[in-house]
mmCIF file of C-alpha atoms in Angstrom:
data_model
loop_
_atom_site.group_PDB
_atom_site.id
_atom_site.type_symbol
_atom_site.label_atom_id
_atom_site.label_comp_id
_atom_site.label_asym_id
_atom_site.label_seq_id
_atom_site.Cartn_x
_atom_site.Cartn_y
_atom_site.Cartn_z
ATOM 1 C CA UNK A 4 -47.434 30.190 -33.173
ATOM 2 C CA UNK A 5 -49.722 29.305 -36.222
ATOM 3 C CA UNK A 6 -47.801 29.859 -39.441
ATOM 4 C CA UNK A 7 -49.826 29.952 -42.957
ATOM 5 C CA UNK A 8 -47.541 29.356 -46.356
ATOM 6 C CA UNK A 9 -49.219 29.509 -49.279
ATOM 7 C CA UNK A 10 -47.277 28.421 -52.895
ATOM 8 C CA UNK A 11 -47.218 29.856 -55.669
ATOM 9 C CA UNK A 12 -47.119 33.210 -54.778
ATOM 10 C CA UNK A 13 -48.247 34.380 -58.414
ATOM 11 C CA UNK A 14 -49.799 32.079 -60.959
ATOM 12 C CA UNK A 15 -50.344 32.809 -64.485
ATOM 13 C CA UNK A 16 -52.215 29.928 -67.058
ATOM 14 C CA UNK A 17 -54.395 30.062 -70.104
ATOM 15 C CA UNK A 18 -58.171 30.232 -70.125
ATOM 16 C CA UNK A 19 -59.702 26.615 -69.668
ATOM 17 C CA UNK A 20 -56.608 25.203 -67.609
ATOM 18 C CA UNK A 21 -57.574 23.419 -64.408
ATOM 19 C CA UNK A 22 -55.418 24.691 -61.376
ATOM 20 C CA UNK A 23 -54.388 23.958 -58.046
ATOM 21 C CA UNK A 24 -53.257 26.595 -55.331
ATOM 22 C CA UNK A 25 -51.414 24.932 -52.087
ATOM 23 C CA UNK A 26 -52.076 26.249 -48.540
ATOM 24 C CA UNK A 27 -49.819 25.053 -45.512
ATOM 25 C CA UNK A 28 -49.728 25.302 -41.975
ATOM 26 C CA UNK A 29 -47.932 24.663 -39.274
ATOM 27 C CA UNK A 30 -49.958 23.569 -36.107
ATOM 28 C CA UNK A 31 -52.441 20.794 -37.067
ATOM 29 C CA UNK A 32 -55.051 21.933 -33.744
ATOM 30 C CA UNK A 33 -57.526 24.064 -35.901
ATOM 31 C CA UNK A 34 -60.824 24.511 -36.290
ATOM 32 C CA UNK A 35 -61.724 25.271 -39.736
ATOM 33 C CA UNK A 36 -59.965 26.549 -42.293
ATOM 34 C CA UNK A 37 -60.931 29.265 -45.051
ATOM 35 C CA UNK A 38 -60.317 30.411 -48.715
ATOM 36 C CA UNK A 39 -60.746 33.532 -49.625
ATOM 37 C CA UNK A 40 -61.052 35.457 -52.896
ATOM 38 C CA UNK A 41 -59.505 39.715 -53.073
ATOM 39 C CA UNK A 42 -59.754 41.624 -56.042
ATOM 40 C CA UNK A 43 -57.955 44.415 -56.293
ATOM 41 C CA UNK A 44 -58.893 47.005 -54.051
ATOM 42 C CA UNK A 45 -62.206 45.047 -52.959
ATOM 43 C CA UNK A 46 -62.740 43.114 -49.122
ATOM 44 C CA UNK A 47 -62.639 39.422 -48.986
ATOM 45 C CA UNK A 48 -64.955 37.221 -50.358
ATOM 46 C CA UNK A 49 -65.164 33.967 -48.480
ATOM 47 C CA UNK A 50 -65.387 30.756 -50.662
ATOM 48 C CA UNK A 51 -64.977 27.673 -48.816
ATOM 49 C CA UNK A 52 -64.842 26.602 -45.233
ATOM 50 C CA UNK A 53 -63.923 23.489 -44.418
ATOM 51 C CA UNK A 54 -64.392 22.098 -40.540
ATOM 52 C CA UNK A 55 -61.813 20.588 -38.832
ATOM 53 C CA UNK A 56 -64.124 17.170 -39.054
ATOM 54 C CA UNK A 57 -64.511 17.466 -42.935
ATOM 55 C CA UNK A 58 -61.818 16.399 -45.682
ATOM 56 C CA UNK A 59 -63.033 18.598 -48.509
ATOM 57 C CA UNK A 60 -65.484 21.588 -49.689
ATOM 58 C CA UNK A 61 -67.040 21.920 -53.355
ATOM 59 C CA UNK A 62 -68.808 24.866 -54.250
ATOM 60 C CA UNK A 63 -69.125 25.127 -58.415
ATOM 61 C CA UNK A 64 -65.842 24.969 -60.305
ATOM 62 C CA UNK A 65 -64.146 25.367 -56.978
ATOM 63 C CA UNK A 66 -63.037 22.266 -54.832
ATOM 64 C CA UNK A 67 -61.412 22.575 -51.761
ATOM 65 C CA UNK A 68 -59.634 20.002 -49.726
ATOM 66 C CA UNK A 69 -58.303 19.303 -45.906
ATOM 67 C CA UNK A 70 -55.599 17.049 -44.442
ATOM 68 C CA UNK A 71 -55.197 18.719 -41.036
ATOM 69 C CA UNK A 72 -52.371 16.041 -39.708
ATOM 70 C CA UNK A 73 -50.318 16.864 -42.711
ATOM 71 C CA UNK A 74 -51.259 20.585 -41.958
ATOM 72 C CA UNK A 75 -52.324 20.938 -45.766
ATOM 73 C CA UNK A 76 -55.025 22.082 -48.121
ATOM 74 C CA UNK A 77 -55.344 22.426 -51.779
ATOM 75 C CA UNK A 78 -57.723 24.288 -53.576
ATOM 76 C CA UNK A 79 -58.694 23.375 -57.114
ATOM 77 C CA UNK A 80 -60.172 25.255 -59.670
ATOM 78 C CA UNK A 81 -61.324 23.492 -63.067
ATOM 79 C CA UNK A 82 -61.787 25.123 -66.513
ATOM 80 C CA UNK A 83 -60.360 28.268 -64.976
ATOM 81 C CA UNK A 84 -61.903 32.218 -66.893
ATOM 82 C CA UNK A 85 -60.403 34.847 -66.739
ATOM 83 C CA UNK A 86 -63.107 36.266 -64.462
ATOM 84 C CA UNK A 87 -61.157 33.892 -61.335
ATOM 85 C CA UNK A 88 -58.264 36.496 -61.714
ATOM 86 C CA UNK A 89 -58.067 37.453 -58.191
ATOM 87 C CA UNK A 90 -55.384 37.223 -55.134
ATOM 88 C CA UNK A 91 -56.877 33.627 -53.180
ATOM 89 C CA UNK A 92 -56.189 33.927 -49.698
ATOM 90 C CA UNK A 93 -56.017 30.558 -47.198
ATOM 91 C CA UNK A 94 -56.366 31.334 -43.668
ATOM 92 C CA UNK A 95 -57.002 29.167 -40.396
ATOM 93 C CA UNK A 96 -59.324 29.511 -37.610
ATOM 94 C CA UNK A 97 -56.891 28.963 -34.259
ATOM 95 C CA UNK A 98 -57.887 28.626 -30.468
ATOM 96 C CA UNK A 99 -59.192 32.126 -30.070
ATOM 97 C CA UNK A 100 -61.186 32.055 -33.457
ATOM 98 C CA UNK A 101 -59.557 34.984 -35.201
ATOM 99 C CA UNK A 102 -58.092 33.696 -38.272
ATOM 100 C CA UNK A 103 -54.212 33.507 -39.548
ATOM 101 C CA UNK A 104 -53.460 34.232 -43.321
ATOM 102 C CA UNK A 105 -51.369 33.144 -45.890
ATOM 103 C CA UNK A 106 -49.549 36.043 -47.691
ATOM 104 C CA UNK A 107 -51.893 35.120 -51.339
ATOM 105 C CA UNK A 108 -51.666 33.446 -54.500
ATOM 106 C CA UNK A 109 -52.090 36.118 -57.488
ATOM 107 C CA UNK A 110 -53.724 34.381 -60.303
ATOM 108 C CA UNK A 111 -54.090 35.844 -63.491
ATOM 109 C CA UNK A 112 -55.907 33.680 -66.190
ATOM 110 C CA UNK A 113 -55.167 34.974 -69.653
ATOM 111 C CA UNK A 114 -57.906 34.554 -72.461
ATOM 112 C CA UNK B 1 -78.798 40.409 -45.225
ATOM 113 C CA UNK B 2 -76.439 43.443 -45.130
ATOM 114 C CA UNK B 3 -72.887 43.098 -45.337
ATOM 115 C CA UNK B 4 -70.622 44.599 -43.258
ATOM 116 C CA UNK B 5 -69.871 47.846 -43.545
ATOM 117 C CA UNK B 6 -66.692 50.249 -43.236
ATOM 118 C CA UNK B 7 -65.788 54.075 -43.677
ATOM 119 C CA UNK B 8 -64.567 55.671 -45.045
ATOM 120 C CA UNK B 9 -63.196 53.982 -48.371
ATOM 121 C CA UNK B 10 -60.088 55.711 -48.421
ATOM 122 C CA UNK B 11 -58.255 58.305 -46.219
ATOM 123 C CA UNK B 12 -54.878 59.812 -46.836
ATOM 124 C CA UNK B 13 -53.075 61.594 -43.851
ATOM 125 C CA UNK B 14 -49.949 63.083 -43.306
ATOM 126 C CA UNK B 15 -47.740 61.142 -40.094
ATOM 127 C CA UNK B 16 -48.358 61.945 -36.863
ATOM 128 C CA UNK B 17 -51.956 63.058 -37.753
ATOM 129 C CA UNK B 18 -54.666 60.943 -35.664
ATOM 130 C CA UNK B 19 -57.745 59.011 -37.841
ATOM 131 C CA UNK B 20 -60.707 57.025 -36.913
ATOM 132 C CA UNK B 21 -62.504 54.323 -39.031
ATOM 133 C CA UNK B 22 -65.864 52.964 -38.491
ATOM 134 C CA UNK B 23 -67.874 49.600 -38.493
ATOM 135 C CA UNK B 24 -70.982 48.244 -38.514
ATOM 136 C CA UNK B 25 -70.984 44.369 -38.281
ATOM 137 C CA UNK B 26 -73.866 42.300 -39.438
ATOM 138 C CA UNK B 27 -76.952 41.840 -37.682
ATOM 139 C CA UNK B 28 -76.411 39.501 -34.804
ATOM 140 C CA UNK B 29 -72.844 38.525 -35.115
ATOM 141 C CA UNK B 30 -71.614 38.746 -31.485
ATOM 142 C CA UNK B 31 -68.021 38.987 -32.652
ATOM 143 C CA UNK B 32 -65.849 41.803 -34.084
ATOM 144 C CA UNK B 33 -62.794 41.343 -35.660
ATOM 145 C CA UNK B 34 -60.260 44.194 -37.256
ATOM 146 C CA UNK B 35 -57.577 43.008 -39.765
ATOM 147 C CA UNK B 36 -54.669 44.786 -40.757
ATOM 148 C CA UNK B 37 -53.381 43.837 -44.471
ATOM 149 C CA UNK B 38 -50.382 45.476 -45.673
ATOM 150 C CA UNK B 39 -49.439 45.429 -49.064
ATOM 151 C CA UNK B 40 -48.452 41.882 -50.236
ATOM 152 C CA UNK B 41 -49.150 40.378 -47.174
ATOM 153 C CA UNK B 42 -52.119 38.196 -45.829
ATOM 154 C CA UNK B 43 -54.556 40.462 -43.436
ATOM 155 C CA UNK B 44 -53.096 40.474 -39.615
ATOM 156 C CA UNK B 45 -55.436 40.294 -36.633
ATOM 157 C CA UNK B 46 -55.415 43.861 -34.312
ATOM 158 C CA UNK B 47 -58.281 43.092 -32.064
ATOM 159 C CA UNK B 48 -61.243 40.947 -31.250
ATOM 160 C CA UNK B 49 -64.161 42.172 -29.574
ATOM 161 C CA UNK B 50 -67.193 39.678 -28.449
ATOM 162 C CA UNK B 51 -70.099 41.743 -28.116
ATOM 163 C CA UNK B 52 -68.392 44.927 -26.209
ATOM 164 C CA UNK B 53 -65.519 42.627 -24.238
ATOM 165 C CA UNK B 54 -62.364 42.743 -25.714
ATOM 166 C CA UNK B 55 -60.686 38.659 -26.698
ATOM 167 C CA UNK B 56 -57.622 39.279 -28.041
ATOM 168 C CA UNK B 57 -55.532 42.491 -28.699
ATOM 169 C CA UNK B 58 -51.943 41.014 -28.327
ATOM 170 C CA UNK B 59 -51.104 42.234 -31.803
ATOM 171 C CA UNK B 60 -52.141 45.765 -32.033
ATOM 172 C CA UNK B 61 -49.799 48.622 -31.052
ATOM 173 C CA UNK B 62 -51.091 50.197 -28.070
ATOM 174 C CA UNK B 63 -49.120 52.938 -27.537
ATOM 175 C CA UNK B 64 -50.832 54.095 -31.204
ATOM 176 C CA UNK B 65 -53.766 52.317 -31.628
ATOM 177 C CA UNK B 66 -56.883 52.125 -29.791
ATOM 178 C CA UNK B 67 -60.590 50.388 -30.490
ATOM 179 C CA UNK B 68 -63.711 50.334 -28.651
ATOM 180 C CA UNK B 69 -67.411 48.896 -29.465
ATOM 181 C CA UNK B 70 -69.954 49.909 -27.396
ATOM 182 C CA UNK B 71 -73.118 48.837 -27.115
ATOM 183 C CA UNK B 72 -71.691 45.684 -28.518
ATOM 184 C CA UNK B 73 -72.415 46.876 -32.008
ATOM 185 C CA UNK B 74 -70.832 49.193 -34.040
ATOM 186 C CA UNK B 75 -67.158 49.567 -33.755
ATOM 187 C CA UNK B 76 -64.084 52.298 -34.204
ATOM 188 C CA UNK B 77 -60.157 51.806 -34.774
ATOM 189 C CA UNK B 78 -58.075 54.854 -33.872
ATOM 190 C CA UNK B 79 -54.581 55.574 -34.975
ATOM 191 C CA UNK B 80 -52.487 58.342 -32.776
ATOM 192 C CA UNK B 81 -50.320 59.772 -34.020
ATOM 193 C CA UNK B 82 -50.002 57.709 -37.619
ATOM 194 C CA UNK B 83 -46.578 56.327 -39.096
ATOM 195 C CA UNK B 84 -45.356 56.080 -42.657
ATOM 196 C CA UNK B 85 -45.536 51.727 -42.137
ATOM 197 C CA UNK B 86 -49.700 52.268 -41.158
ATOM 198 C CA UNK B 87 -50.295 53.101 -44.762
ATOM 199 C CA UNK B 88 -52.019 49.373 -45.166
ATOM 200 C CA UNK B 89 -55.979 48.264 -45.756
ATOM 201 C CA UNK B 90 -57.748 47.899 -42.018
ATOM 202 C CA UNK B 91 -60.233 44.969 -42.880
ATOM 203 C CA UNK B 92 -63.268 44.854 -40.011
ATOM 204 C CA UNK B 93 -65.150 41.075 -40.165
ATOM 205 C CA UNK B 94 -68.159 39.855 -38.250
ATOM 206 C CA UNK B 95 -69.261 36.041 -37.235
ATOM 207 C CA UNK B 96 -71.618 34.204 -35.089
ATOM 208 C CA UNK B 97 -70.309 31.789 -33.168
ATOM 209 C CA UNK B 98 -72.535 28.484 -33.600
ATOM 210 C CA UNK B 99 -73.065 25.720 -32.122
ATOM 211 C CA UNK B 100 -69.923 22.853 -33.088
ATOM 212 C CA UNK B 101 -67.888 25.899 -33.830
ATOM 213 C CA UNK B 102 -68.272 27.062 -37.150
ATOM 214 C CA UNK B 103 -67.230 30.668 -37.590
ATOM 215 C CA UNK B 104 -67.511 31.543 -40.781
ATOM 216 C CA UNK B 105 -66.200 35.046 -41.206
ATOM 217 C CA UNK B 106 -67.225 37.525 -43.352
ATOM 218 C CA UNK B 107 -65.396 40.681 -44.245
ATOM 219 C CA UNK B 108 -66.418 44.887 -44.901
ATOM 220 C CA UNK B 109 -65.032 45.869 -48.198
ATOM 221 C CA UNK B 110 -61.888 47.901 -46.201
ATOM 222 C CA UNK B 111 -60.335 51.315 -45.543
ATOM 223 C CA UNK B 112 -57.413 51.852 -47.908
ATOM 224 C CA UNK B 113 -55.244 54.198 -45.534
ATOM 225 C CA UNK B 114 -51.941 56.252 -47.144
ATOM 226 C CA UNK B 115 -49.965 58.039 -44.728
ATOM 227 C CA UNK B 116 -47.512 60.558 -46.302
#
């Protein structure tokens, strides 16, 4: 059964600071894999998929990269604003093509 | 290109009441997904529908819960009777399956449900 870990849970850092949030999991057969952006009380906004074939995604400040046979993905954010204060969400497609979640990283970026 | 769309917003029942909620995927997309995301948590797959054919319902409660999509299209999520641990956001999501397998998902805005 596909598990998704994602570290730090919550995340707090000064405007400008460039970031990293972690995303694990624990079978390496996926297809793609998919970060997400919540705000409170909102849906999910997707932000990056990477396929199974690529190694990383860049989209803006955000940069998002795959090592599927370490079952791993980080994704970075430079010169963070306190706009990106949102939950990010990681999740993986599996063999039926729903997709498993991590539990969130809160980030809160303080002006 | 219209989103996906959900309703209602909110809905706050008392347990052992029944409620419905609705949604209408985007255009096209084949597949129909409802998410379950409790507070804290990471959303939880209840069922997958491609076009009106259930794919995967191994995680939703039948003896409560019950979804249909008819006509392949619009979709409903039924919970009967309701229990104090439903009180959570049920997230429908549409894709389109192409070719080489990219499924990009994308996701209604959610029905915040409180059951007192």
């Amino acid at each position: 059964k596909q598990e998704v870990t994602q570290i730090p849970a919550a995340l707090s850092v000064p405007e400008g600071e460039n970031l990293v949030l972690n995303c694990s999991f624990t079978d390496s057969a996926i297809y793609n894999l998919q970060w997400f952006r919540q705000d409170p009380g909102k849906g999910l906004t997707s932000l990056l998929l990477i396929q199974s074939s690529q190694r990383e995604q860049t989209s803006g400040r955000l940069n998002a990269s795959l090592d599927k046979s370490s079952g791993r993905s980080t994704l970075y954010i430079a010169a963070s604003q306190p706009g990106d204060s949102a939950t990010y969400l990681c999740a993986v497609h599996t063999g039926r093509r729903a997709l498993t979640f991590g539990s969130g990283t809160r980030l809160q970026v303080q002006p | 290109e219209a989103g996906v769309a959900q309703s209602p917003r909110y809905k706050i029942i008392e347990k052992r009441q029944s409620v419905a909620f609705w949604c209408n995927p985007i255009s096209g997309h084949a597949t129909l997904y409802w998410y379950q995301q409790i507070l804290g948590q990471g959303p939880k797959l209840l069922i997958q529908f491609q076009n009106n054919g259930v794919v995967d319902d191994s995680q939703l409660p039948k003896d409560r819960f019950s979804a249909e999509r008819l006509k392949g299209v619009d979709s409903t999520l039924k919970i009967q009777p309701a229990k104090l641990e439903d009180s959570a956001v049920y997230l429908c999501a549409s894709s389109s399956l192409l070719a080489g397998g990219l499924n990009e998902q994308f996701f209604g805005p959610g029905t915040r449900l409180t059951v007192l």
